[in-house]
Amino acid sequence: MEQSEITIAGDTPGVEWRLPVLHFRGDTKTAPKVYLQAALHANELPGTAVLHFLCDRLRKAEAEGALAGDVTIVPQANPIGAAQAHFGEMQGRFDLASRTNFNRDFPLVTLAERDALLADLDRETAVKRLKRRLLHMALGAELVLDLHCDDESIQYAYIDEAFWPEAADLASCLSMAAVFLSDGESTAFEEAVGHAFKHRGEGKLAKVPGRLAVTVELRGRRDVHPDTAKADADGLFRFLAGRGVVRASEPHAPAFTGPAVPLDNIDMVRALEPGTVLFHKDIGDTVEAGEMLATIITRPGLDDGLYEMRAERSGLVATRTSDRFVRRGDDLMKIVCKDRIRLDRAPGTLED
Ligand SMILES: [Zn+2]
């Protein structure tokens, strides 16, 4: 393993950001190249822990001469977000200076335009430089995984339909409970990578076999544990073995049997009244239409102080807010439904 560091000048005097990058060199030219990053939303750390343990396994594979493909790892992709704190809490999702989500606004380029990402970099702000650097590294690989997490959540991923069902091996290796099939129409990191993979010449490719760009949601923000991190690192290693990146005889993961549904099938349940939320359903539960999802204490102590939130449709509770006070309109849950339930959703991501 070699370590390098990308230096990004800050936007104010005296500030400079340093981004460590870990490189594992494979010995087989035809093997897929891999790029893995975590904590682009700086306060989402499950992936950083997973990549730490994956590096152990890759170092061992490298020492044993079992590494076929190059693997590039950025275990903590956003030093700028990690340094943002307000009143004792990290603000890792949005750049406070520009109000932009750290996982949006990636440039949409074709694969042939990859090197243009680094042209005139010194004219860009630190966040834009960081985004261009990350995307440039990713576009040097065929398999690209961006490791995030949700709030309280099952294990799932956003995968562009262009990579499905080929990517079911990843879903199976990481024991995902569901896959959200995205439409590739946003400027999130994974979608910018997918955009370049699909635009490799004339027109747009519907399928891109042998390539992958995915946003993995490694459960919830507080799900940073030694056991799950090691298990997920083993899962990623198994995925890499299956794709011919490492030569290892890994046990077969059971086939992925969870739901893989378009974003239009995701019911975004929002709080219709503000108050203290009492959940009746947990992540991983299945619900029937009409069942109680949550009660919100809207007027504490009063006879009619409870507001009931019932499921409008049946499905699987994939995520839940970790807040216990909700404002009107706040996201409460994502429920994976069997059928298309949203007819008016604009293409792109589910959340800001
Ligand atoms: Zn995220």
Short mmCIF file of N, CA and C and ligand atoms in Angstrom, two decimals, residues 39-44 93 101 103-104 146-150 215-217, ligand 1:
data_model
loop_
_atom_site.label_atom_id
_atom_site.label_comp_id
_atom_site.label_asym_id
_atom_site.label_seq_id
_atom_site.Cartn_x
_atom_site.Cartn_y
_atom_site.Cartn_z
N ALA A 39 -17.52 8.95 3.80
CA ALA A 39 -17.68 10.20 4.55
C ALA A 39 -17.60 11.45 3.68
N LEU A 40 -18.14 11.36 2.45
CA LEU A 40 -18.31 12.58 1.65
C LEU A 40 -19.28 13.51 2.38
N HIS A 41 -20.37 12.96 2.91
CA HIS A 41 -21.10 13.66 3.97
C HIS A 41 -20.29 13.38 5.23
N ALA A 42 -19.64 14.42 5.73
CA ALA A 42 -18.55 14.19 6.68
C ALA A 42 -19.01 13.57 8.00
N ASN A 43 -20.30 13.71 8.30
CA ASN A 43 -20.80 13.15 9.56
C ASN A 43 -21.41 11.75 9.37
N GLU A 44 -21.03 11.06 8.31
CA GLU A 44 -21.52 9.70 8.06
C GLU A 44 -20.31 8.76 8.08
N ARG A 93 -23.12 17.80 6.05
CA ARG A 93 -23.89 17.54 4.83
C ARG A 93 -23.84 18.71 3.84
N ASN A 101 -25.08 21.08 -0.82
CA ASN A 101 -24.88 19.72 -0.32
C ASN A 101 -23.54 19.22 -0.85
N ASN A 103 -22.74 16.37 -1.46
CA ASN A 103 -22.94 15.30 -2.45
C ASN A 103 -23.87 15.73 -3.58
N ARG A 104 -23.82 16.98 -3.97
CA ARG A 104 -24.50 17.46 -5.17
C ARG A 104 -23.54 18.40 -5.90
N ASP A 146 -19.44 4.72 -3.30
CA ASP A 146 -19.44 5.88 -2.42
C ASP A 146 -20.22 5.48 -1.17
N LEU A 147 -19.53 5.45 -0.03
CA LEU A 147 -20.13 4.89 1.18
C LEU A 147 -20.73 5.99 2.05
N HIS A 148 -22.03 5.92 2.20
CA HIS A 148 -22.78 6.87 3.02
C HIS A 148 -23.54 6.10 4.09
N CYS A 149 -24.41 6.82 4.82
CA CYS A 149 -25.38 6.16 5.68
C CYS A 149 -26.60 7.06 5.77
N ASP A 150 -27.69 6.51 6.25
CA ASP A 150 -28.92 7.28 6.42
C ASP A 150 -29.01 7.71 7.88
N THR A 215 -24.17 4.43 -4.60
CA THR A 215 -24.16 5.03 -3.26
C THR A 215 -24.65 3.98 -2.30
N VAL A 216 -23.77 3.53 -1.42
CA VAL A 216 -24.18 2.53 -0.43
C VAL A 216 -24.59 3.26 0.85
N GLU A 217 -25.74 2.91 1.40
CA GLU A 217 -26.18 3.48 2.68
C GLU A 217 -25.95 2.41 3.74
ZN ZN B 1 -24.75 10.81 2.74
#
